[in-house]
């Protein structure tokens, strides 16, 4: 119980921030979907011939898996809130359009005939009769849309839009169930609360409608005017929020990371140094999906700095096949990034995090395994596991398999956070982990030597947009203070504290900086 | 007041079509269009306020062709009472009565006062019922509201499409009495569609007998009974009257 309180107190401010982000994403997308969906629904009710084709398109949108949708929007709109809002809006459209159409089309014919005979114009009939009578059906659609949005918005974390999904993605990445629940439980509660809130709105609108004659005030007489006013004020709020986000005058440094433990810690180290020693506002864009997502975001200027490994850049981004020594690799990568991508590599942190081909100590003993070549003969009896990303990369599984002639019985793609546990529990026999993971000693795992020099050196270093490094020398100076400060043992220990002691990356990073005396005194600029 | 000149309307399915026909309706007259279903009587009614447009011929209102009127304002100035109830289910009684004045943008306070007067005139206790919703009222009460709504438009002409068709005999009798009295005291012109012979006899100054889209005869009930122009009209009246006579003799 105490642990729970401590956990909630530690994460409290972050929880509120993520909850607000999540609410803005959900309410914003639902609000936009209401405006667009009502319009489409109303137009369709006037044009029966268009109903089939338009509904087919909207239905098709709904069947695109959410992650695929985000992937499609990524090259068009980059990362962040905008593509997330677009994706969520597209998902929210279907229930609203369908219910608007059903609600209006389902009205009794004699009521509509009566309107015509009494001298209603099209517009008067729509606003005074059709929409109010269809209101319960339309509101049911809006409620469905809002609940769907809350759920899908948890995936927005993959493209840096924040929200409660950040906790879930990070929790999965660092194998921390409490963190997953910290995202999932408030998301579920938010969905229930929104549904309830909209139900109350619906009841109020219906009551207004039923007391219509009591007053001539337009809002009291006309529930639709009230509804439209509510939607407009929601849109206004969103607009203000967006304006506020865009209008922050201080130069903001956006620190990014990929979605695994070590990346969170490195990003925190950089962010906290910048917060401590510069006047810049620092924004964290953590948990971006993969090296390609972060790299694109850097090129697009959507984030400013993130930690990367030379070998990853060498193979996955630059597509180089040779394996060179550490210093040469760094120089070549630095050169190529500057020329091709207008990105700078700052001096390395001081340790290497290579891919580690891992087996349990027991398996290593039984078969006398020391180097990767040793597993070739028993590979047909083994199952190898790795993170999805490892399969797609140039320095990934297919190339490794071909280099060492490994013919495994089977392979398993899984979340990187679950990989070590799967290996320990014997569900897989070989894993492609990373050499600085704190679980290697704890789980009694053995790292096999890369005897054919397959993996390039993977020195960790900050990558920064040249647009920033050229104009803000203070930022470069501060980040350089981290150069050479972290060795593999220290990194492994920090990873262990996050992965196994369930501490936050921020507090582990902060402790490290304080112990190193990097936070005091404040550096004069 | 209303002149129909060689007016015809055809449908693919012939049902409810009208052959070319002419008819003159005077101001203050209570005219009943009598016929079975498919005779064209509802079609005729709907041509007057342009819910339907004729294929040929001309309809004139106060001497001016209806096609020269804007259909929306034309309808707002002609009262209409429906076969079904036709009240808007999401509006209270008084809001329903106020429908047309509000659509026209009439002065709200004045219209509101008048709405109460109209409710009283159709013998519905305005204070008690004004704020009720339609589904809290009986069928007869609802149709009283329907009549009040038609009168509240201030129209001199009311079109009524089998308004009492769905009511029970006793309620129908009450409403017929009320309507006839109102029509005489307010001097309204009413065109009333029904298939009920006795309703026609009770209400009409003149009855127009329609059959398969043609006018069989136009005249007072007395004329139709005593001097039927066609075998159809003779048949129409003689059989029920004969049945009544038989009962009386027995």
XYZ file of C-alpha atoms in Angstrom:
775
model
C 0.000 0.000 0.000
C 2.802 2.379 0.939
C 4.546 1.442 -2.257
C 1.419 2.334 -4.174
C 1.228 5.758 -2.530
C 4.902 6.408 -3.130
C 4.436 5.394 -6.734
C 1.435 7.667 -7.184
C 3.160 10.583 -5.482
C 6.228 10.175 -7.652
C 4.168 9.935 -10.833
C 1.395 12.321 -9.786
C 2.425 15.435 -11.731
C 3.216 13.376 -14.822
C -0.124 11.605 -14.520
C -1.999 14.892 -14.480
C -0.039 16.173 -17.473
C -0.670 13.007 -19.492
C -4.314 12.931 -18.483
C -4.773 16.497 -19.712
C -2.991 15.676 -22.982
C -5.168 12.616 -23.372
C -8.321 14.588 -22.709
C -7.321 17.288 -25.206
C -6.610 14.650 -27.867
C -9.897 12.899 -27.218
C -12.109 15.942 -26.821
C -10.421 17.720 -29.716
C -10.794 14.861 -32.149
C -14.351 14.113 -31.031
C -15.240 17.793 -31.360
C -13.867 18.002 -34.883
C -15.542 14.701 -35.755
C -18.875 16.049 -34.485
C -18.658 19.057 -36.783
C -17.542 17.046 -39.820
C -19.675 13.991 -39.042
C -22.903 15.949 -38.491
C -22.319 17.825 -41.728
C -21.676 14.650 -43.715
C -24.606 12.875 -42.058
C -26.996 15.723 -42.831
C -25.807 16.061 -46.428
C -26.143 12.314 -46.929
C -29.703 12.345 -45.593
C -30.486 14.853 -48.390
C -28.694 12.822 -51.079
C -29.657 9.151 -50.811
C -27.651 8.291 -53.934
C -24.402 9.337 -52.255
C -25.020 7.284 -49.097
C -23.606 4.001 -50.389
C -20.252 5.254 -51.695
C -19.600 7.702 -48.852
C -20.460 5.185 -46.142
C -18.208 2.633 -47.853
C -15.262 5.023 -47.619
C -15.954 5.867 -43.980
C -16.391 2.188 -43.121
C -13.107 1.386 -44.846
C -11.311 4.042 -42.776
C -12.576 2.329 -39.659
C -11.077 -1.005 -40.658
C -7.513 0.367 -40.958
C -5.664 -0.839 -37.843
C -4.802 2.138 -35.654
C -1.052 1.628 -35.796
C -1.193 1.320 -39.580
C -3.206 4.530 -39.735
C -0.534 6.331 -37.728
C 2.140 4.873 -40.003
C 0.277 6.167 -43.070
C -0.068 9.650 -41.602
C 3.546 9.821 -40.417
C 5.189 10.827 -43.729
C 2.395 13.328 -44.445
C 2.083 15.098 -41.117
C 5.167 14.046 -39.164
C 4.926 13.283 -35.480
C 3.070 14.947 -32.662
C -0.436 16.147 -31.952
C -1.581 16.939 -35.483
C -1.363 13.450 -37.034
C -2.795 11.972 -33.822
C -5.767 14.335 -33.992
C -6.309 13.474 -37.647
C -6.210 9.728 -36.999
C -8.555 9.989 -34.017
C -10.957 12.195 -35.942
C -11.105 9.690 -38.794
C -11.971 6.907 -36.340
C -14.606 8.998 -34.611
C -16.362 9.848 -37.883
C -18.094 6.550 -38.564
C -20.360 6.311 -35.515
C -21.315 9.977 -35.772
C -22.081 9.936 -39.501
C -23.944 6.645 -39.287
C -26.051 7.652 -36.311
C -26.838 11.077 -37.748
C -28.002 9.453 -40.949
C -29.976 6.722 -39.194
C -31.499 9.242 -36.795
C -32.728 11.538 -39.561
C -33.746 8.841 -42.036
C -35.633 6.968 -39.347
C -38.031 9.812 -38.557
C -41.721 9.075 -39.232
C -42.773 10.184 -42.706
C -45.991 11.831 -41.497
C -44.088 14.232 -39.241
C -41.964 15.361 -42.170
C -45.005 15.683 -44.414
C -46.694 17.767 -41.759
C -43.687 20.097 -41.711
C -43.936 20.581 -45.434
C -47.657 21.289 -45.349
C -47.250 23.773 -42.499
C -44.702 25.796 -44.456
C -41.353 24.856 -42.896
C -38.395 25.670 -45.104
C -35.818 22.860 -45.569
C -33.582 24.557 -43.068
C -36.275 25.188 -40.478
C -37.339 21.581 -40.749
C -33.760 20.368 -40.271
C -32.962 22.552 -37.294
C -36.299 22.640 -35.517
C -37.587 19.151 -36.190
C -35.210 16.620 -37.699
C -32.122 17.254 -35.563
C -34.014 17.513 -32.254
C -35.949 14.333 -32.979
C -32.802 12.502 -34.103
C -30.854 13.817 -31.115
C -30.902 10.664 -28.956
C -29.561 8.580 -31.851
C -26.948 11.197 -32.760
C -25.804 11.504 -29.147
C -25.439 7.740 -28.920
C -23.088 7.958 -31.906
C -21.113 10.777 -30.327
C -20.739 8.800 -27.111
C -19.464 5.786 -29.042
C -17.019 8.032 -30.889
C -15.696 9.549 -27.660
C -15.102 6.140 -26.088
C -13.331 4.862 -29.206
C -11.169 7.986 -29.195
C -10.040 7.460 -25.614
C -8.905 3.967 -26.534
C -7.179 4.779 -29.790
C -5.524 7.850 -28.257
C -3.350 5.554 -26.122
C -1.567 4.657 -29.371
C -0.758 8.296 -30.063
C 2.288 7.812 -27.822
C 4.005 6.024 -30.696
C 4.147 9.235 -32.678
C 5.012 11.549 -29.830
C 1.563 12.999 -29.222
C 1.741 12.217 -25.520
C -1.256 11.179 -23.492
C -1.734 8.229 -21.186
C -0.340 5.957 -23.874
C 3.118 7.215 -22.894
C 2.831 5.301 -19.625
C 1.602 2.194 -21.385
C 4.304 2.222 -24.055
C 6.999 2.954 -21.506
C 5.598 0.438 -19.065
C 5.724 -2.222 -21.753
C 9.214 -1.117 -22.780
C 10.638 -1.342 -19.276
C 8.437 -4.267 -18.275
C 6.770 -2.282 -15.504
C 3.180 -3.375 -14.993
C 2.440 -0.596 -12.527
C 3.343 1.905 -15.226
C 1.118 0.142 -17.753
C -1.760 0.320 -15.292
C -0.999 3.969 -14.572
C -1.856 4.578 -18.220
C -4.590 2.005 -18.701
C -6.706 2.594 -15.590
C -7.088 6.374 -15.971
C -7.810 5.825 -19.691
C -10.638 3.459 -18.813
C -11.956 5.869 -16.193
C -11.716 8.732 -18.663
C -13.771 6.741 -21.173
C -16.455 6.051 -18.560
C -16.463 9.655 -17.390
C -16.785 11.055 -20.917
C -19.611 8.677 -21.720
C -21.414 9.694 -18.547
C -20.805 13.389 -19.173
C -22.200 13.180 -22.682
C -25.194 11.273 -21.372
C -25.897 14.112 -18.949
C -25.542 16.616 -21.796
C -27.985 14.547 -23.816
C -30.525 14.496 -20.975
C -30.230 18.226 -20.508
C -30.751 18.845 -24.211
C -33.819 16.622 -24.150
C -35.235 18.358 -21.125
C -34.678 21.744 -22.750
C -36.516 20.458 -25.732
C -39.445 19.329 -23.643
C -39.743 22.621 -21.829
C -39.453 24.486 -25.067
C -42.540 26.675 -24.814
C -41.658 28.271 -21.511
C -39.421 30.910 -22.987
C -38.540 32.652 -26.181
C -34.825 32.755 -25.478
C -33.143 31.092 -28.460
C -31.022 28.711 -26.376
C -33.943 27.606 -24.284
C -36.159 27.188 -27.257
C -33.654 25.623 -29.558
C -31.565 22.694 -28.315
C -29.610 22.653 -31.541
C -28.449 26.225 -31.005
C -27.220 25.095 -27.606
C -25.485 22.083 -29.123
C -23.831 24.184 -31.798
C -22.711 26.694 -29.183
C -21.203 23.874 -27.139
C -19.344 22.509 -30.140
C -18.069 25.931 -31.116
C -16.800 26.658 -27.642
C -15.052 23.277 -27.590
C -13.422 24.136 -30.924
C -12.448 27.524 -29.531
C -10.794 25.901 -26.505
C -8.828 23.615 -28.766
C -7.807 26.540 -30.911
C -6.626 28.462 -27.860
C -4.686 25.442 -26.713
C -3.010 25.064 -30.101
C -2.258 28.769 -30.202
C -0.760 28.559 -26.755
C 1.402 25.628 -27.808
C 2.583 27.454 -30.917
C 2.985 30.794 -29.250
C 5.476 29.929 -26.530
C 8.128 32.541 -27.217
C 11.018 30.899 -25.392
C 13.168 28.701 -27.629
C 12.084 25.207 -26.697
C 14.508 22.305 -26.969
C 12.658 19.122 -27.839
C 14.481 16.097 -26.494
C 13.433 12.812 -28.069
C 14.057 9.136 -27.399
C 13.141 5.750 -28.770
C 10.948 3.550 -26.678
C 13.253 1.552 -24.453
C 14.700 2.055 -21.014
C 18.206 3.214 -21.848
C 16.891 5.782 -24.290
C 14.590 7.254 -21.638
C 17.496 7.569 -19.232
C 19.830 9.201 -21.780
C 17.089 11.597 -22.849
C 16.454 12.487 -19.212
C 20.160 13.081 -18.617
C 20.284 15.519 -21.517
C 16.969 17.175 -20.681
C 17.856 17.722 -17.030
C 21.250 19.158 -17.916
C 19.613 21.605 -20.303
C 16.963 22.537 -17.751
C 19.547 23.107 -15.093
C 22.123 25.040 -17.060
C 20.226 26.934 -19.776
C 17.179 29.178 -19.962
C 15.600 27.109 -22.678
C 12.302 25.401 -22.092
C 12.733 21.667 -22.515
C 10.060 19.473 -23.987
C 10.344 15.681 -23.825
C 9.186 13.678 -26.817
C 9.913 10.240 -25.483
C 8.836 6.821 -26.698
C 9.037 7.443 -30.418
C 8.450 4.155 -32.189
C 11.783 3.270 -33.805
C 15.056 4.604 -35.166
C 13.310 5.527 -38.415
C 10.551 7.471 -36.677
C 13.025 9.497 -34.612
C 15.349 10.023 -37.553
C 12.511 11.363 -39.698
C 11.321 13.582 -36.878
C 14.842 15.016 -36.591
C 15.088 15.693 -40.321
C 11.649 17.312 -40.320
C 12.743 19.550 -37.462
C 10.046 18.204 -35.156
C 12.507 17.231 -32.444
C 15.954 18.672 -31.744
C 18.154 16.167 -30.015
C 18.140 12.460 -29.125
C 20.582 9.730 -28.136
C 21.705 7.412 -30.925
C 24.271 4.631 -31.376
C 26.927 4.878 -34.087
C 26.392 1.309 -35.289
C 22.669 1.816 -35.673
C 23.260 4.919 -37.755
C 25.977 3.150 -39.741
C 23.878 0.134 -40.682
C 20.222 1.109 -40.355
C 20.368 4.708 -41.609
C 23.457 4.852 -43.804
C 23.141 1.267 -45.024
C 26.875 0.462 -44.665
C 27.891 -3.183 -44.539
C 31.536 -3.029 -43.389
C 32.523 -3.299 -39.768
C 35.112 -0.707 -38.779
C 36.658 0.258 -35.447
C 34.890 2.511 -33.016
C 36.657 5.816 -33.758
C 36.483 5.420 -37.545
C 32.827 4.526 -37.399
C 32.122 7.610 -35.306
C 34.011 9.876 -37.714
C 32.322 8.459 -40.792
C 28.871 8.629 -39.248
C 29.445 12.180 -38.072
C 30.609 13.206 -41.544
C 27.741 11.515 -43.351
C 25.079 12.901 -40.991
C 26.388 16.410 -41.392
C 26.436 16.225 -45.186
C 23.317 14.205 -45.841
C 20.927 15.106 -43.033
C 22.198 18.378 -41.555
C 22.526 16.648 -38.179
C 25.480 16.839 -35.790
C 26.912 14.056 -33.653
C 28.245 15.417 -30.348
C 31.044 13.614 -28.479
C 29.992 10.169 -27.252
C 28.715 9.457 -23.730
C 31.544 7.009 -23.169
C 30.124 3.514 -23.469
C 29.003 1.108 -26.130
C 25.663 -0.652 -26.233
C 26.030 -3.361 -28.822
C 23.527 -5.954 -29.759
C 24.121 -8.914 -27.514
C 23.329 -12.441 -28.594
C 22.216 -13.906 -25.274
C 21.632 -17.398 -23.928
C 21.045 -18.661 -20.428
C 24.161 -19.635 -18.475
C 22.756 -23.141 -18.249
C 22.504 -23.565 -22.018
C 25.986 -22.091 -22.432
C 27.386 -24.607 -19.954
C 25.589 -27.600 -21.437
C 26.727 -26.907 -24.982
C 29.930 -25.075 -24.207
C 28.821 -21.904 -25.985
C 31.228 -18.959 -26.043
C 31.012 -17.315 -29.447
C 28.061 -16.862 -31.783
C 29.509 -19.446 -34.203
C 29.093 -22.056 -31.475
C 25.307 -22.053 -31.786
C 25.325 -22.918 -35.479
C 25.383 -26.676 -34.831
C 22.498 -26.673 -32.336
C 20.453 -23.874 -33.967
C 17.885 -26.257 -35.551
C 16.746 -27.159 -32.011
C 16.531 -23.562 -30.776
C 14.027 -20.722 -30.886
C 15.391 -17.225 -31.239
C 13.512 -14.148 -29.996
C 14.030 -10.490 -30.814
C 12.194 -7.176 -30.961
C 10.300 -6.501 -34.169
C 12.674 -3.721 -35.098
C 15.612 -6.125 -35.121
C 14.086 -8.057 -37.969
C 13.763 -5.059 -40.274
C 17.104 -3.405 -39.725
C 20.118 -3.745 -42.000
C 22.114 -4.886 -38.956
C 19.284 -7.185 -37.923
C 18.264 -10.785 -37.921
C 18.352 -11.786 -41.623
C 21.920 -10.503 -42.057
C 23.003 -12.074 -38.771
C 21.451 -15.401 -39.803
C 23.243 -15.337 -43.157
C 26.596 -14.293 -41.681
C 26.618 -17.112 -39.147
C 24.579 -19.635 -41.142
C 22.047 -19.951 -38.324
C 19.048 -22.111 -39.114
C 16.770 -21.810 -36.094
C 13.791 -24.073 -35.475
C 11.667 -21.000 -35.062
C 11.813 -17.272 -34.337
C 9.602 -15.107 -32.148
C 9.077 -11.377 -32.421
C 8.123 -9.763 -29.145
C 8.225 -6.565 -27.206
C 11.792 -5.808 -26.172
C 10.682 -5.466 -22.553
C 9.452 -9.057 -22.513
C 12.463 -10.549 -24.267
C 14.629 -11.150 -21.214
C 11.871 -12.687 -19.199
C 10.985 -15.010 -22.075
C 14.615 -16.118 -22.229
C 14.841 -16.682 -18.495
C 11.619 -18.691 -18.504
C 12.847 -20.849 -21.368
C 10.131 -19.796 -23.819
C 12.932 -18.815 -26.179
C 16.518 -20.120 -26.193
C 18.451 -17.289 -27.806
C 17.694 -13.576 -27.640
C 19.023 -10.514 -29.411
C 19.291 -8.163 -26.444
C 21.534 -5.209 -25.766
C 24.805 -5.341 -23.922
C 23.991 -2.684 -21.322
C 20.802 -4.245 -20.129
C 20.769 -4.628 -16.354
C 18.985 -7.937 -16.629
C 22.007 -9.745 -18.145
C 23.743 -10.249 -14.785
C 20.517 -10.452 -12.775
C 18.953 -13.161 -14.908
C 22.286 -15.006 -15.178
C 22.518 -14.633 -18.947
C 25.616 -15.120 -21.079
C 26.587 -12.826 -23.938
C 28.184 -14.671 -26.871
C 31.146 -13.011 -28.559
C 30.621 -11.658 -32.068
C 33.512 -13.704 -33.503
C 32.851 -12.819 -37.132
C 32.666 -9.094 -36.501
C 29.063 -8.848 -37.640
C 27.989 -6.013 -35.400
C 29.598 -2.602 -35.853
C 30.565 -0.574 -32.766
C 27.567 1.018 -31.067
C 28.871 4.066 -29.213
C 26.083 6.138 -27.695
C 26.115 9.872 -28.384
C 23.724 12.833 -28.681
C 22.527 13.663 -32.188
C 21.404 17.254 -32.609
C 19.919 19.285 -35.435
C 22.546 21.569 -36.936
C 19.946 24.300 -37.064
C 20.201 24.265 -33.290
C 23.847 23.422 -32.723
C 24.916 26.290 -34.988
C 22.693 28.916 -33.364
C 22.717 27.804 -29.717
C 26.312 27.051 -28.753
C 25.264 26.964 -25.088
C 23.189 23.848 -25.773
C 26.139 22.113 -27.391
C 28.425 23.140 -24.534
C 26.068 21.715 -21.923
C 25.513 18.435 -23.730
C 29.276 18.057 -24.186
C 29.592 18.016 -20.416
C 28.082 14.527 -20.531
C 30.809 13.346 -22.886
C 32.799 10.428 -21.494
C 30.837 10.495 -18.236
C 28.984 7.207 -18.588
C 30.707 3.835 -18.701
C 29.018 0.532 -19.481
C 28.811 -0.450 -15.807
C 27.098 2.802 -14.855
C 24.668 2.513 -17.733
C 23.859 -1.087 -16.907
C 23.225 -0.101 -13.294
C 20.887 2.724 -14.297
C 19.010 0.398 -16.641
C 18.726 -2.142 -13.849
C 17.272 0.401 -11.435
C 14.555 1.317 -13.915
C 13.814 -2.165 -15.205
C 14.005 -4.059 -11.963
C 13.512 -1.576 -9.155
C 10.744 0.126 -11.078
C 12.165 3.596 -10.517
C 11.424 6.333 -12.998
C 14.033 7.163 -15.613
C 13.877 10.789 -14.463
C 14.844 10.073 -10.866
C 17.576 7.590 -11.816
C 19.036 10.147 -14.218
C 18.799 12.878 -11.623
C 20.628 10.787 -9.038
C 23.385 10.003 -11.517
C 23.864 13.679 -12.392
C 23.954 14.712 -8.742
C 26.479 12.037 -7.830
C 28.665 13.145 -10.691
C 28.381 16.762 -9.585
C 27.070 17.689 -12.999
C 24.172 19.740 -11.673
C 26.224 21.980 -9.379
C 27.345 24.633 -9.679
C 25.266 26.157 -12.374
C 27.611 26.813 -15.276
C 28.155 30.443 -16.166
C 27.295 31.250 -19.654
C -62.075 31.974 -53.563
C -60.626 28.830 -55.178
C -60.968 28.028 -58.840
C -59.793 24.788 -60.425
C -59.780 24.852 -64.192
C -59.271 21.663 -66.194
C -56.836 20.387 -63.581
C -55.316 16.932 -64.097
C -52.711 14.881 -62.307
C -51.535 11.440 -63.373
C -49.431 8.838 -61.670
C -47.767 5.815 -63.129
C -49.972 3.681 -60.934
C -53.196 5.545 -61.749
C -54.195 5.330 -58.084
C -55.298 8.724 -56.774
C -54.909 10.301 -60.227
C -57.181 13.099 -61.376
C -58.843 13.417 -64.770
C -59.166 17.012 -66.026
C -61.765 18.594 -63.750
C -63.029 22.029 -62.841
C -64.443 23.279 -59.571
C -65.322 26.584 -57.979
C -65.282 27.100 -54.199
C -66.746 30.260 -52.724
C -65.436 32.139 -49.697
C -66.992 30.985 -46.416
C -68.099 27.721 -47.941
C -67.682 24.317 -46.278
C -66.880 21.938 -49.121
C -66.431 18.223 -48.524
C -64.544 16.069 -51.030
C -66.195 12.657 -50.692
C -64.808 9.516 -52.205
C -63.288 6.133 -51.498
C -59.538 5.667 -51.255
C -57.810 6.147 -54.589
C -60.581 8.438 -55.828
C -58.195 11.384 -56.076
C -59.686 13.429 -53.245
C -56.405 13.807 -51.324
C -54.590 14.647 -54.552
C -57.049 17.421 -55.206
C -56.538 18.842 -51.735
C -52.750 18.816 -52.020
C -52.832 20.629 -55.350
C -54.368 23.636 -53.630
C -51.352 24.382 -51.382
C -48.831 23.055 -53.890
C -47.817 19.933 -51.992
C -48.441 18.513 -55.470
C -48.238 20.245 -58.814
C -50.797 19.557 -61.560
C -49.812 18.096 -64.925
C -52.150 20.486 -66.604
C -54.769 23.102 -65.866
C -54.678 25.966 -63.434
C -55.584 26.541 -59.807
C -56.344 30.078 -58.719
C -56.587 31.425 -55.219
C -58.289 34.810 -54.843
C -58.004 35.070 -58.616
C -54.233 34.551 -58.684
C -52.651 31.310 -59.947
C -51.138 29.351 -57.056
C -47.998 28.669 -59.045
C -47.263 32.404 -58.780
C -47.162 32.162 -54.976
C -44.019 31.152 -53.133
C -44.944 27.632 -51.942
C -43.628 28.160 -48.415
C -45.512 31.387 -47.742
C -48.564 29.975 -49.525
C -48.648 27.061 -47.085
C -48.094 29.303 -44.082
C -51.223 31.205 -45.043
C -53.419 28.169 -45.514
C -54.381 26.126 -42.443
C -53.796 22.390 -42.758
C -55.115 19.576 -40.579
C -53.823 16.062 -41.091
C -55.240 12.605 -41.214
C -52.673 11.298 -38.767
C -52.210 13.553 -35.835
C -49.293 15.454 -37.320
C -48.365 17.261 -34.101
C -44.616 17.605 -33.599
C -43.893 15.135 -30.796
C -41.027 17.130 -29.268
C -43.021 20.319 -28.826
C -45.575 21.143 -26.161
C -49.199 21.877 -27.054
C -48.724 25.640 -27.116
C -45.530 25.333 -29.187
C -47.397 23.259 -31.717
C -50.143 25.875 -31.910
C -47.462 28.542 -32.368
C -45.737 26.661 -35.198
C -46.789 28.843 -38.108
C -46.639 32.253 -36.357
C -43.090 31.402 -35.304
C -42.100 30.180 -38.753
C -43.353 33.486 -40.094
C -41.568 35.405 -37.345
C -44.761 37.006 -35.975
C -44.609 38.982 -32.763
C -44.018 36.345 -30.083
C -45.969 37.838 -27.170
C -49.024 38.550 -29.239
C -48.997 35.142 -30.897
C -48.591 33.525 -27.508
C -51.708 35.212 -26.144
C -53.648 34.282 -29.255
C -52.515 30.673 -29.003
C -54.257 30.446 -25.620
C -57.418 31.936 -27.143
C -57.348 29.399 -29.957
C -56.972 26.543 -27.506
C -60.037 27.816 -25.669
C -61.955 28.054 -28.917
C -61.321 24.387 -29.711
C -62.557 23.695 -26.171
C -59.252 22.617 -24.699
C -58.467 24.091 -21.265
C -55.450 26.198 -22.242
C -54.156 26.721 -18.701
C -54.209 23.028 -18.030
C -52.920 21.703 -21.340
C -50.708 24.388 -22.882
C -47.466 22.944 -21.517
C -48.358 19.282 -21.948
C -46.600 17.158 -24.553
C -48.701 15.653 -27.375
C -48.277 12.095 -26.120
C -49.962 13.047 -22.841
C -53.179 13.892 -24.699
C -55.993 11.678 -26.024
C -56.497 11.390 -29.763
C -59.451 13.775 -29.671
C -57.512 16.343 -27.650
C -54.593 16.082 -30.032
C -56.809 16.766 -33.007
C -58.288 19.788 -31.219
C -54.709 21.053 -30.989
C -54.327 20.276 -34.705
C -57.346 22.453 -35.487
C -56.096 25.221 -33.184
C -52.754 25.128 -34.981
C -54.458 25.531 -38.354
C -56.546 28.452 -37.056
C -53.558 30.122 -35.381
C -52.051 30.812 -38.781
C -54.878 33.305 -39.200
C -55.743 31.680 -42.513
C -59.147 32.210 -44.086
C -58.822 28.862 -45.838
C -58.399 25.524 -44.061
C -57.540 22.269 -45.804
C -58.469 19.177 -43.800
C -57.348 15.722 -44.913
C -59.588 13.146 -43.173
C -58.829 14.812 -39.841
C -61.236 12.762 -37.759
C -60.684 9.444 -39.511
C -58.740 7.868 -36.666
C -61.097 8.909 -33.862
C -63.819 6.878 -32.183
C -67.429 7.643 -33.101
C -68.279 9.681 -30.003
C -65.169 11.830 -30.126
C -65.627 12.293 -33.853
C -69.146 13.547 -33.252
C -67.904 16.084 -30.701
C -65.210 17.382 -33.001
C -67.553 17.585 -35.970
C -69.934 19.696 -33.901
C -67.141 21.930 -32.727
C -65.718 22.360 -36.231
C -69.062 23.224 -37.833
C -69.767 25.818 -35.121
C -66.311 27.347 -35.491
C -66.573 27.505 -39.251
C -69.867 29.364 -39.054
C -68.834 31.785 -36.330
C -65.448 32.552 -37.928
C -66.683 32.423 -41.508
C -63.748 30.289 -42.684
C -63.556 28.535 -46.027
C -62.953 24.824 -45.445
C -62.089 22.085 -47.927
C -62.554 18.810 -46.079
C -61.659 15.349 -47.360
C -63.493 12.268 -46.088
C -64.747 8.875 -47.135
C -67.469 8.982 -44.457
C -70.853 9.666 -45.978
C -72.469 10.831 -42.763
C -69.603 13.122 -41.923
C -70.024 14.708 -45.342
C -73.778 15.124 -44.883
C -73.332 16.632 -41.439
C -70.613 19.140 -42.274
C -70.884 20.148 -45.913
C -72.528 23.114 -47.540
C -71.640 21.359 -50.751
C -70.364 17.843 -51.370
C -68.046 16.957 -54.255
C -68.357 13.243 -55.017
C -65.165 11.891 -56.572
C -64.764 8.508 -58.193
C -61.693 7.266 -60.063
C -60.363 10.744 -60.529
C -63.564 12.234 -61.894
C -66.231 14.431 -60.334
C -69.476 12.471 -60.282
C -71.600 15.277 -58.902
C -71.398 18.509 -56.923
C -74.238 19.654 -54.739
C -75.799 19.879 -51.305
C -76.574 16.653 -49.478
C -80.230 17.159 -50.253
C -79.557 17.505 -53.982
C -77.303 14.453 -54.075
C -79.876 12.305 -52.310
C -82.912 13.487 -54.181
C -81.449 14.148 -57.613
C -78.439 11.874 -58.100
C -76.739 12.648 -61.391
C -75.095 9.283 -61.885
C -75.761 5.688 -60.851
C -72.594 5.847 -58.697
C -73.984 8.713 -56.617
C -77.380 7.104 -56.387
C -75.820 3.884 -55.183
C -73.565 5.707 -52.774
C -76.441 7.323 -50.922
C -79.325 4.948 -51.420
C -77.836 1.885 -49.838
C -76.945 3.338 -46.427
C -80.134 5.382 -46.309
C -82.158 2.322 -47.218
C -80.472 0.452 -44.377
C -81.427 3.211 -41.930
C -85.005 3.237 -43.175
C -85.170 -0.495 -42.770
C -84.113 -0.179 -39.170
C -86.668 2.523 -38.471
C -89.525 0.490 -39.970
C -88.686 -2.612 -38.043
